[in-house]
Amino acid sequence: MDKSFLVNEIKRLKTERDACILAHNYQVPEVQDIADIVGDSFALSRAAAKINKKIIVFCGVRFMGESAKILSPDKKVLIPSKYAGCPLSDSITAKQLQAMKSKYPDAAVVCYVNSSAEVKAISDICCTSSNAVKVVESLKEDEVLFVPDENLAGYVAEKVNGKHIIPWPGHCITHARITVEDLVKTSEEHPEAEVLVHPEVSEEIRESSDFVGSTSQIIDHVHKSSNTEFIIGTEIGVLHKMKKDNPDKRFYLMSPRLVCENMKMTSLESVYRCLLNMQYEISVPEYIRKKAENSLEKMLCIE
Ligand code: 13P
């Protein structure tokens, strides 16, 4: 379908349906460009909690749409691709978390927002990659179960003193594709470049980088930095805003394999069909939603 037809139809349907389009920083450029708000998981959760439109179209993956529904239960939340999931989120079930909790009955439970509504419902508090350190610091318990990302857990353990962090062995398959050879090669090719990575990368990559942050924190860092060259260790989607906002700076993706297939399932055409056919609606059973909301609201109070 013709791009200008899709863009015009999306704008028309958005007004007609009273919808707001949220897009994660990992979405393809043309989807970011038609969104009302583009951001990281934290910014989008905060936005979803405050939206005053009837419909939220969430361009991201399923757990993000679920978080929007949990925080805005009176809104209809749609995701353009019903298959856009997150293997990291799927790496732990509520049953597995329950078993872990029984082994550590005194521990606080922190779940990364990349988790199902059921896992959020039996956690004490949620976190995103931008606030995980602050969330863990806010807890009174010394022992913390941190699920499901072991790399983010390791990063938090490094930054927070006096807490015993017990990770779940899950990770993001996209960030796990970066090898040390990729880092060495890009650094040799661009010796002046600053190395910026997401905390979902492995410890060995994180330790050799100059800056660790969420997608929006990386984008902000680039904008404020006096450097002109950057090696980027996160999903390719972040390059769009960086290039748009900083035409004089140069960006090198640490690996060409930094493409999340799930995030790339959403296209302009699927956003158009989403608004046209009002598909695919996210629903969360109320008894789970209420408990999951508690974990998300606690996180939102921290910043
Ligand atoms: P942020 O949105 O917190 O940067 O994390 C990215 C991510 O994990 C998407 O799955």
mmCIF file of C-alpha atoms and ligand atoms in Angstrom:
data_model
loop_
_atom_site.group_PDB
_atom_site.id
_atom_site.type_symbol
_atom_site.label_atom_id
_atom_site.label_comp_id
_atom_site.label_asym_id
_atom_site.label_seq_id
_atom_site.Cartn_x
_atom_site.Cartn_y
_atom_site.Cartn_z
ATOM 1 C CA MET A 1 0.000 0.000 0.000
ATOM 2 C CA ASP A 2 1.150 3.511 -0.766
ATOM 3 C CA LYS A 3 2.928 5.194 2.170
ATOM 4 C CA SER A 4 1.166 8.558 1.877
ATOM 5 C CA PHE A 5 -2.224 6.805 1.692
ATOM 6 C CA LEU A 6 -1.384 4.901 4.898
ATOM 7 C CA VAL A 7 -0.137 8.005 6.720
ATOM 8 C CA ASN A 8 -3.251 10.014 5.775
ATOM 9 C CA GLU A 9 -5.616 7.187 6.680
ATOM 10 C CA ILE A 10 -3.891 6.636 10.034
ATOM 11 C CA LYS A 11 -4.272 10.352 10.831
ATOM 12 C CA ARG A 12 -7.916 10.356 9.772
ATOM 13 C CA LEU A 13 -8.805 7.181 11.701
ATOM 14 C CA LYS A 14 -6.907 8.374 14.760
ATOM 15 C CA THR A 15 -9.138 11.447 15.006
ATOM 16 C CA GLU A 16 -12.310 9.538 14.122
ATOM 17 C CA ARG A 17 -11.648 6.861 16.768
ATOM 18 C CA ASP A 18 -10.283 9.288 19.380
ATOM 19 C CA ALA A 19 -7.031 7.322 19.578
ATOM 20 C CA CYS A 20 -3.500 8.030 20.719
ATOM 21 C CA ILE A 21 -0.525 6.176 19.211
ATOM 22 C CA LEU A 22 2.365 5.246 21.482
ATOM 23 C CA ALA A 23 5.550 3.817 19.972
ATOM 24 C CA HIS A 24 8.640 2.326 21.559
ATOM 25 C CA ASN A 25 12.090 3.579 20.503
ATOM 26 C CA TYR A 26 12.671 0.192 18.801
ATOM 27 C CA GLN A 27 9.842 0.664 16.292
ATOM 28 C CA VAL A 28 10.620 1.168 12.583
ATOM 29 C CA PRO A 29 11.191 4.843 11.628
ATOM 30 C CA GLU A 30 7.882 5.345 9.784
ATOM 31 C CA VAL A 31 5.908 4.061 12.785
ATOM 32 C CA GLN A 32 7.849 6.338 15.158
ATOM 33 C CA ASP A 33 7.055 9.233 12.813
ATOM 34 C CA ILE A 34 3.264 8.780 12.972
ATOM 35 C CA ALA A 35 3.189 8.221 16.762
ATOM 36 C CA ASP A 36 1.956 10.845 19.242
ATOM 37 C CA ILE A 37 4.509 9.738 21.835
ATOM 38 C CA VAL A 38 7.762 7.828 21.259
ATOM 39 C CA GLY A 39 9.818 6.713 24.212
ATOM 40 C CA ASP A 40 11.294 4.017 26.402
ATOM 41 C CA SER A 41 9.253 1.588 28.501
ATOM 42 C CA PHE A 42 9.134 3.958 31.464
ATOM 43 C CA ALA A 43 8.005 7.053 29.521
ATOM 44 C CA LEU A 44 5.378 5.032 27.680
ATOM 45 C CA SER A 45 4.008 3.479 30.908
ATOM 46 C CA ARG A 46 3.771 6.920 32.462
ATOM 47 C CA ALA A 47 2.071 8.291 29.335
ATOM 48 C CA ALA A 48 -0.357 5.357 29.194
ATOM 49 C CA ALA A 49 -1.459 6.069 32.758
ATOM 50 C CA LYS A 50 -2.449 9.650 31.850
ATOM 51 C CA ILE A 51 -3.905 9.453 28.351
ATOM 52 C CA ASN A 52 -7.261 11.168 27.842
ATOM 53 C CA LYS A 53 -8.258 9.440 24.591
ATOM 54 C CA LYS A 54 -10.650 6.500 24.291
ATOM 55 C CA ILE A 55 -8.179 4.250 22.497
ATOM 56 C CA ILE A 56 -4.491 3.542 22.942
ATOM 57 C CA VAL A 57 -2.669 1.986 19.975
ATOM 58 C CA PHE A 58 0.536 0.556 21.403
ATOM 59 C CA CYS A 59 3.263 0.021 18.819
ATOM 60 C CA GLY A 60 5.630 -2.241 20.670
ATOM 61 C CA VAL A 61 5.291 -5.776 22.000
ATOM 62 C CA ARG A 62 2.505 -7.467 23.938
ATOM 63 C CA PHE A 63 3.764 -6.843 27.493
ATOM 64 C CA MET A 64 3.840 -3.099 26.721
ATOM 65 C CA GLY A 65 0.214 -3.169 25.599
ATOM 66 C CA GLU A 66 -0.633 -5.137 28.741
ATOM 67 C CA SER A 67 1.068 -2.539 30.943
ATOM 68 C CA ALA A 68 -0.980 0.195 29.233
ATOM 69 C CA LYS A 69 -4.191 -1.767 29.874
ATOM 70 C CA ILE A 70 -3.216 -2.401 33.498
ATOM 71 C CA LEU A 71 -2.651 1.330 34.061
ATOM 72 C CA SER A 72 -5.604 2.545 31.969
ATOM 73 C CA PRO A 73 -8.321 -0.094 32.395
ATOM 74 C CA ASP A 74 -11.113 2.101 31.055
ATOM 75 C CA LYS A 75 -9.327 2.554 27.718
ATOM 76 C CA LYS A 76 -9.422 0.157 24.795
ATOM 77 C CA VAL A 77 -5.796 -0.876 24.209
ATOM 78 C CA LEU A 78 -4.870 -2.243 20.782
ATOM 79 C CA ILE A 79 -1.610 -3.681 19.449
ATOM 80 C CA PRO A 80 -1.136 -3.714 15.654
ATOM 81 C CA SER A 81 0.521 -7.152 15.562
ATOM 82 C CA LYS A 82 -0.930 -9.977 17.629
ATOM 83 C CA TYR A 83 2.296 -11.969 17.282
ATOM 84 C CA ALA A 84 4.628 -9.285 18.665
ATOM 85 C CA GLY A 85 5.806 -10.946 21.869
ATOM 86 C CA CYS A 86 8.954 -10.809 23.977
ATOM 87 C CA PRO A 87 10.985 -13.999 24.573
ATOM 88 C CA LEU A 88 12.509 -12.373 27.678
ATOM 89 C CA SER A 89 9.051 -11.757 29.123
ATOM 90 C CA ASP A 90 8.073 -15.348 28.247
ATOM 91 C CA SER A 91 11.155 -16.732 30.012
ATOM 92 C CA ILE A 92 9.401 -16.779 33.383
ATOM 93 C CA THR A 93 5.860 -17.858 34.253
ATOM 94 C CA ALA A 94 3.935 -16.919 37.386
ATOM 95 C CA LYS A 95 4.256 -20.551 38.517
ATOM 96 C CA GLN A 96 8.045 -20.416 38.213
ATOM 97 C CA LEU A 97 8.168 -17.115 40.076
ATOM 98 C CA GLN A 98 5.928 -18.558 42.796
ATOM 99 C CA ALA A 99 8.374 -21.473 43.222
ATOM 100 C CA MET A 100 11.296 -19.025 43.451
ATOM 101 C CA LYS A 101 9.413 -16.970 46.049
ATOM 102 C CA SER A 102 8.842 -20.064 48.196
ATOM 103 C CA LYS A 103 12.605 -20.668 48.257
ATOM 104 C CA TYR A 104 13.255 -17.080 49.432
ATOM 105 C CA PRO A 105 10.236 -16.155 51.584
ATOM 106 C CA ASP A 106 11.863 -13.011 53.039
ATOM 107 C CA ALA A 107 12.996 -11.532 49.740
ATOM 108 C CA ALA A 108 11.354 -8.607 47.970
ATOM 109 C CA VAL A 109 10.356 -9.359 44.368
ATOM 110 C CA VAL A 110 11.243 -6.888 41.615
ATOM 111 C CA CYS A 111 10.035 -7.655 38.122
ATOM 112 C CA TYR A 112 11.355 -5.969 35.034
ATOM 113 C CA VAL A 113 8.491 -4.485 33.029
ATOM 114 C CA ASN A 114 9.373 -7.046 30.321
ATOM 115 C CA SER A 115 7.148 -9.609 32.045
ATOM 116 C CA SER A 116 3.581 -10.891 31.851
ATOM 117 C CA ALA A 117 0.686 -9.344 33.785
ATOM 118 C CA GLU A 118 0.585 -12.542 35.901
ATOM 119 C CA VAL A 119 4.234 -12.143 36.907
ATOM 120 C CA LYS A 120 3.686 -8.452 37.692
ATOM 121 C CA ALA A 121 0.687 -9.441 39.823
ATOM 122 C CA ILE A 122 2.808 -11.544 42.190
ATOM 123 C CA SER A 123 5.761 -9.140 42.343
ATOM 124 C CA ASP A 124 6.198 -6.386 44.930
ATOM 125 C CA ILE A 125 7.267 -3.730 42.472
ATOM 126 C CA CYS A 126 8.073 -3.309 38.774
ATOM 127 C CA CYS A 127 11.055 -1.565 37.239
ATOM 128 C CA THR A 128 12.245 -0.558 33.797
ATOM 129 C CA SER A 129 15.810 -0.280 32.560
ATOM 130 C CA SER A 130 15.777 3.450 33.362
ATOM 131 C CA ASN A 131 14.855 3.140 37.037
ATOM 132 C CA ALA A 132 15.915 -0.375 38.143
ATOM 133 C CA VAL A 133 18.694 0.938 40.401
ATOM 134 C CA LYS A 134 16.379 3.455 42.133
ATOM 135 C CA VAL A 135 13.640 0.838 42.533
ATOM 136 C CA VAL A 136 15.972 -1.640 44.233
ATOM 137 C CA GLU A 137 17.471 1.119 46.416
ATOM 138 C CA SER A 138 13.954 2.000 47.578
ATOM 139 C CA LEU A 139 13.363 -1.449 49.117
ATOM 140 C CA LYS A 140 13.770 -2.134 52.815
ATOM 141 C CA GLU A 141 14.544 -5.830 52.291
ATOM 142 C CA ASP A 142 18.203 -6.835 51.913
ATOM 143 C CA GLU A 143 17.377 -9.828 49.761
ATOM 144 C CA VAL A 144 15.851 -9.155 46.329
ATOM 145 C CA LEU A 145 14.556 -11.569 43.700
ATOM 146 C CA PHE A 146 15.094 -9.832 40.378
ATOM 147 C CA VAL A 147 13.250 -11.297 37.373
ATOM 148 C CA PRO A 148 13.488 -12.076 34.486
ATOM 149 C CA ASP A 149 16.634 -10.330 33.115
ATOM 150 C CA GLU A 150 19.899 -11.565 34.608
ATOM 151 C CA ASN A 151 21.989 -8.896 32.862
ATOM 152 C CA LEU A 152 19.909 -6.038 34.237
ATOM 153 C CA ALA A 153 20.042 -7.810 37.629
ATOM 154 C CA GLY A 154 23.856 -7.902 37.390
ATOM 155 C CA TYR A 155 23.988 -4.207 36.521
ATOM 156 C CA VAL A 156 21.758 -3.349 39.497
ATOM 157 C CA ALA A 157 23.857 -5.537 41.817
ATOM 158 C CA GLU A 158 26.951 -3.583 40.753
ATOM 159 C CA LYS A 159 25.311 -0.211 41.460
ATOM 160 C CA VAL A 160 23.426 -0.909 44.700
ATOM 161 C CA ASN A 161 25.298 -1.505 47.949
ATOM 162 C CA GLY A 162 24.182 -3.839 50.697
ATOM 163 C CA LYS A 163 21.585 -5.894 48.824
ATOM 164 C CA HIS A 164 21.761 -9.515 47.831
ATOM 165 C CA ILE A 165 20.273 -9.713 44.332
ATOM 166 C CA ILE A 166 19.055 -13.125 43.217
ATOM 167 C CA PRO A 167 18.533 -13.136 39.435
ATOM 168 C CA TRP A 168 16.297 -15.260 37.234
ATOM 169 C CA PRO A 169 18.355 -16.723 34.346
ATOM 170 C CA GLY A 170 16.568 -14.894 31.508
ATOM 171 C CA HIS A 171 17.954 -12.543 28.888
ATOM 172 C CA CYS A 172 17.038 -10.583 25.765
ATOM 173 C CA ILE A 173 17.902 -12.658 22.695
ATOM 174 C CA THR A 174 18.560 -9.530 20.605
ATOM 175 C CA HIS A 175 21.105 -7.996 23.002
ATOM 176 C CA ALA A 176 22.670 -11.434 23.515
ATOM 177 C CA ARG A 177 23.688 -11.447 19.848
ATOM 178 C CA ILE A 178 26.448 -8.895 20.530
ATOM 179 C CA THR A 179 29.813 -10.599 20.857
ATOM 180 C CA VAL A 180 33.044 -9.256 22.328
ATOM 181 C CA GLU A 181 34.456 -9.475 18.779
ATOM 182 C CA ASP A 182 31.723 -7.054 17.615
ATOM 183 C CA LEU A 183 32.709 -4.613 20.338
ATOM 184 C CA VAL A 184 36.438 -4.922 19.618
ATOM 185 C CA LYS A 185 35.919 -4.574 15.864
ATOM 186 C CA THR A 186 33.662 -1.479 16.036
ATOM 187 C CA SER A 187 35.942 0.138 18.652
ATOM 188 C CA GLU A 188 39.011 -0.456 16.461
ATOM 189 C CA GLU A 189 37.211 0.952 13.427
ATOM 190 C CA HIS A 190 36.016 4.019 15.355
ATOM 191 C CA PRO A 191 38.570 4.664 18.114
ATOM 192 C CA GLU A 192 37.169 8.116 18.969
ATOM 193 C CA ALA A 193 33.596 6.904 19.397
ATOM 194 C CA GLU A 194 31.870 6.708 22.773
ATOM 195 C CA VAL A 195 30.383 3.264 23.504
ATOM 196 C CA LEU A 196 26.774 3.391 24.715
ATOM 197 C CA VAL A 197 24.908 0.225 25.709
ATOM 198 C CA HIS A 198 21.598 -0.923 27.171
ATOM 199 C CA PRO A 199 21.748 -2.782 30.531
ATOM 200 C CA GLU A 200 20.284 -5.869 28.824
ATOM 201 C CA VAL A 201 23.733 -6.536 27.250
ATOM 202 C CA SER A 202 26.047 -9.088 28.862
ATOM 203 C CA GLU A 203 28.401 -8.129 31.679
ATOM 204 C CA GLU A 204 31.520 -8.342 29.504
ATOM 205 C CA ILE A 205 30.054 -5.880 26.966
ATOM 206 C CA ARG A 206 28.740 -3.575 29.710
ATOM 207 C CA GLU A 207 32.109 -3.456 31.454
ATOM 208 C CA SER A 208 33.876 -2.257 28.315
ATOM 209 C CA SER A 209 31.387 0.524 27.595
ATOM 210 C CA ASP A 210 31.351 4.237 28.478
ATOM 211 C CA PHE A 211 27.653 4.628 29.272
ATOM 212 C CA VAL A 212 24.828 2.271 30.289
ATOM 213 C CA GLY A 213 21.197 3.375 30.031
ATOM 214 C CA SER A 214 17.689 2.769 28.778
ATOM 215 C CA THR A 215 16.923 3.535 25.136
ATOM 216 C CA SER A 216 15.744 7.080 25.982
ATOM 217 C CA GLN A 217 18.694 7.652 28.310
ATOM 218 C CA ILE A 218 21.056 6.641 25.483
ATOM 219 C CA ILE A 219 19.216 8.961 23.060
ATOM 220 C CA ASP A 220 19.421 11.871 25.587
ATOM 221 C CA HIS A 221 23.087 11.160 26.263
ATOM 222 C CA VAL A 222 23.916 11.393 22.560
ATOM 223 C CA HIS A 223 22.086 14.704 22.316
ATOM 224 C CA LYS A 224 23.890 16.255 25.292
ATOM 225 C CA SER A 225 27.349 14.812 24.645
ATOM 226 C CA SER A 226 30.078 16.950 23.091
ATOM 227 C CA ASN A 227 31.367 13.824 21.302
ATOM 228 C CA THR A 228 30.493 13.420 17.665
ATOM 229 C CA GLU A 229 30.816 9.637 17.209
ATOM 230 C CA PHE A 230 28.988 6.870 19.037
ATOM 231 C CA ILE A 231 28.956 3.073 18.993
ATOM 232 C CA ILE A 232 25.456 1.918 19.890
ATOM 233 C CA GLY A 233 24.887 -1.345 21.757
ATOM 234 C CA THR A 234 21.127 -1.689 21.594
ATOM 235 C CA GLU A 235 18.383 -2.342 19.051
ATOM 236 C CA ILE A 236 18.693 -0.537 15.682
ATOM 237 C CA GLY A 237 15.412 1.388 16.153
ATOM 238 C CA VAL A 238 17.078 3.945 18.460
ATOM 239 C CA LEU A 239 19.197 5.234 15.562
ATOM 240 C CA HIS A 240 16.193 6.936 13.962
ATOM 241 C CA LYS A 241 15.713 9.650 16.580
ATOM 242 C CA MET A 242 19.460 10.004 17.178
ATOM 243 C CA LYS A 243 20.112 10.681 13.493
ATOM 244 C CA LYS A 244 17.101 12.995 13.164
ATOM 245 C CA ASP A 245 18.025 15.087 16.197
ATOM 246 C CA ASN A 246 21.805 15.095 15.606
ATOM 247 C CA PRO A 247 22.501 15.329 11.871
ATOM 248 C CA ASP A 248 26.149 16.253 12.485
ATOM 249 C CA LYS A 249 26.935 13.245 14.704
ATOM 250 C CA ARG A 250 27.830 9.744 13.548
ATOM 251 C CA PHE A 251 26.438 6.446 14.801
ATOM 252 C CA TYR A 252 27.738 2.905 14.424
ATOM 253 C CA LEU A 253 25.603 -0.052 15.445
ATOM 254 C CA MET A 254 27.752 -2.491 17.442
ATOM 255 C CA SER A 255 26.364 -5.430 15.458
ATOM 256 C CA PRO A 256 24.127 -5.711 12.374
ATOM 257 C CA ARG A 257 22.259 -8.431 14.295
ATOM 258 C CA LEU A 258 20.788 -5.887 16.725
ATOM 259 C CA VAL A 259 17.311 -6.178 15.229
ATOM 260 C CA CYS A 260 14.365 -7.313 17.360
ATOM 261 C CA GLU A 261 12.091 -9.316 15.062
ATOM 262 C CA ASN A 262 9.141 -8.827 17.399
ATOM 263 C CA MET A 263 9.446 -5.032 17.435
ATOM 264 C CA LYS A 264 9.708 -5.089 13.637
ATOM 265 C CA MET A 265 6.364 -6.894 13.257
ATOM 266 C CA THR A 266 4.574 -3.548 13.481
ATOM 267 C CA SER A 267 4.419 -1.613 10.215
ATOM 268 C CA LEU A 268 2.475 1.392 8.928
ATOM 269 C CA GLU A 269 0.090 -1.058 7.289
ATOM 270 C CA SER A 270 -0.534 -2.959 10.518
ATOM 271 C CA VAL A 271 -1.147 0.340 12.367
ATOM 272 C CA TYR A 272 -3.666 1.294 9.663
ATOM 273 C CA ARG A 273 -5.454 -2.084 9.916
ATOM 274 C CA CYS A 274 -5.359 -1.814 13.694
ATOM 275 C CA LEU A 275 -7.283 1.483 13.607
ATOM 276 C CA LEU A 276 -9.552 0.410 10.760
ATOM 277 C CA ASN A 277 -10.608 -2.942 12.239
ATOM 278 C CA MET A 278 -10.003 -2.112 15.920
ATOM 279 C CA GLN A 279 -7.620 -5.054 16.320
ATOM 280 C CA TYR A 280 -5.940 -6.576 18.374
ATOM 281 C CA GLU A 281 -7.430 -5.769 21.722
ATOM 282 C CA ILE A 282 -5.478 -6.435 24.922
ATOM 283 C CA SER A 283 -7.415 -7.770 27.871
ATOM 284 C CA VAL A 284 -6.201 -8.612 31.361
ATOM 285 C CA PRO A 285 -8.484 -10.389 33.882
ATOM 286 C CA GLU A 286 -9.490 -7.863 36.546
ATOM 287 C CA TYR A 287 -8.142 -9.866 39.525
ATOM 288 C CA ILE A 288 -4.700 -9.983 37.866
ATOM 289 C CA ARG A 289 -4.892 -6.414 36.595
ATOM 290 C CA LYS A 290 -5.514 -4.945 40.051
ATOM 291 C CA LYS A 291 -2.498 -6.678 41.588
ATOM 292 C CA ALA A 292 -0.255 -5.910 38.606
ATOM 293 C CA GLU A 293 -1.368 -2.278 38.775
ATOM 294 C CA ASN A 294 -0.087 -2.123 42.321
ATOM 295 C CA SER A 295 3.420 -3.184 41.185
ATOM 296 C CA LEU A 296 3.418 -0.687 38.323
ATOM 297 C CA GLU A 297 1.972 2.189 40.387
ATOM 298 C CA LYS A 298 4.611 1.673 43.074
ATOM 299 C CA MET A 299 7.270 2.034 40.386
ATOM 300 C CA LEU A 300 5.656 5.169 38.953
ATOM 301 C CA CYS A 301 5.720 6.770 42.437
ATOM 302 C CA ILE A 302 9.495 6.387 42.628
ATOM 303 C CA GLU A 303 10.347 8.965 39.926
HETATM 304 P P1 13P B 1 13.736 0.498 27.628
HETATM 305 O O1 13P B 1 12.449 0.774 26.936
HETATM 306 O O2 13P B 1 13.591 0.656 29.111
HETATM 307 O O3 13P B 1 14.871 1.252 27.084
HETATM 308 O O4 13P B 1 14.062 -1.041 27.396
HETATM 309 C C1 13P B 1 14.013 -1.569 26.137
HETATM 310 C C2 13P B 1 13.429 -2.919 26.145
HETATM 311 O O5 13P B 1 13.758 -3.728 26.913
HETATM 312 C C3 13P B 1 12.392 -3.242 25.217
HETATM 313 O O6 13P B 1 12.113 -4.591 25.307
#
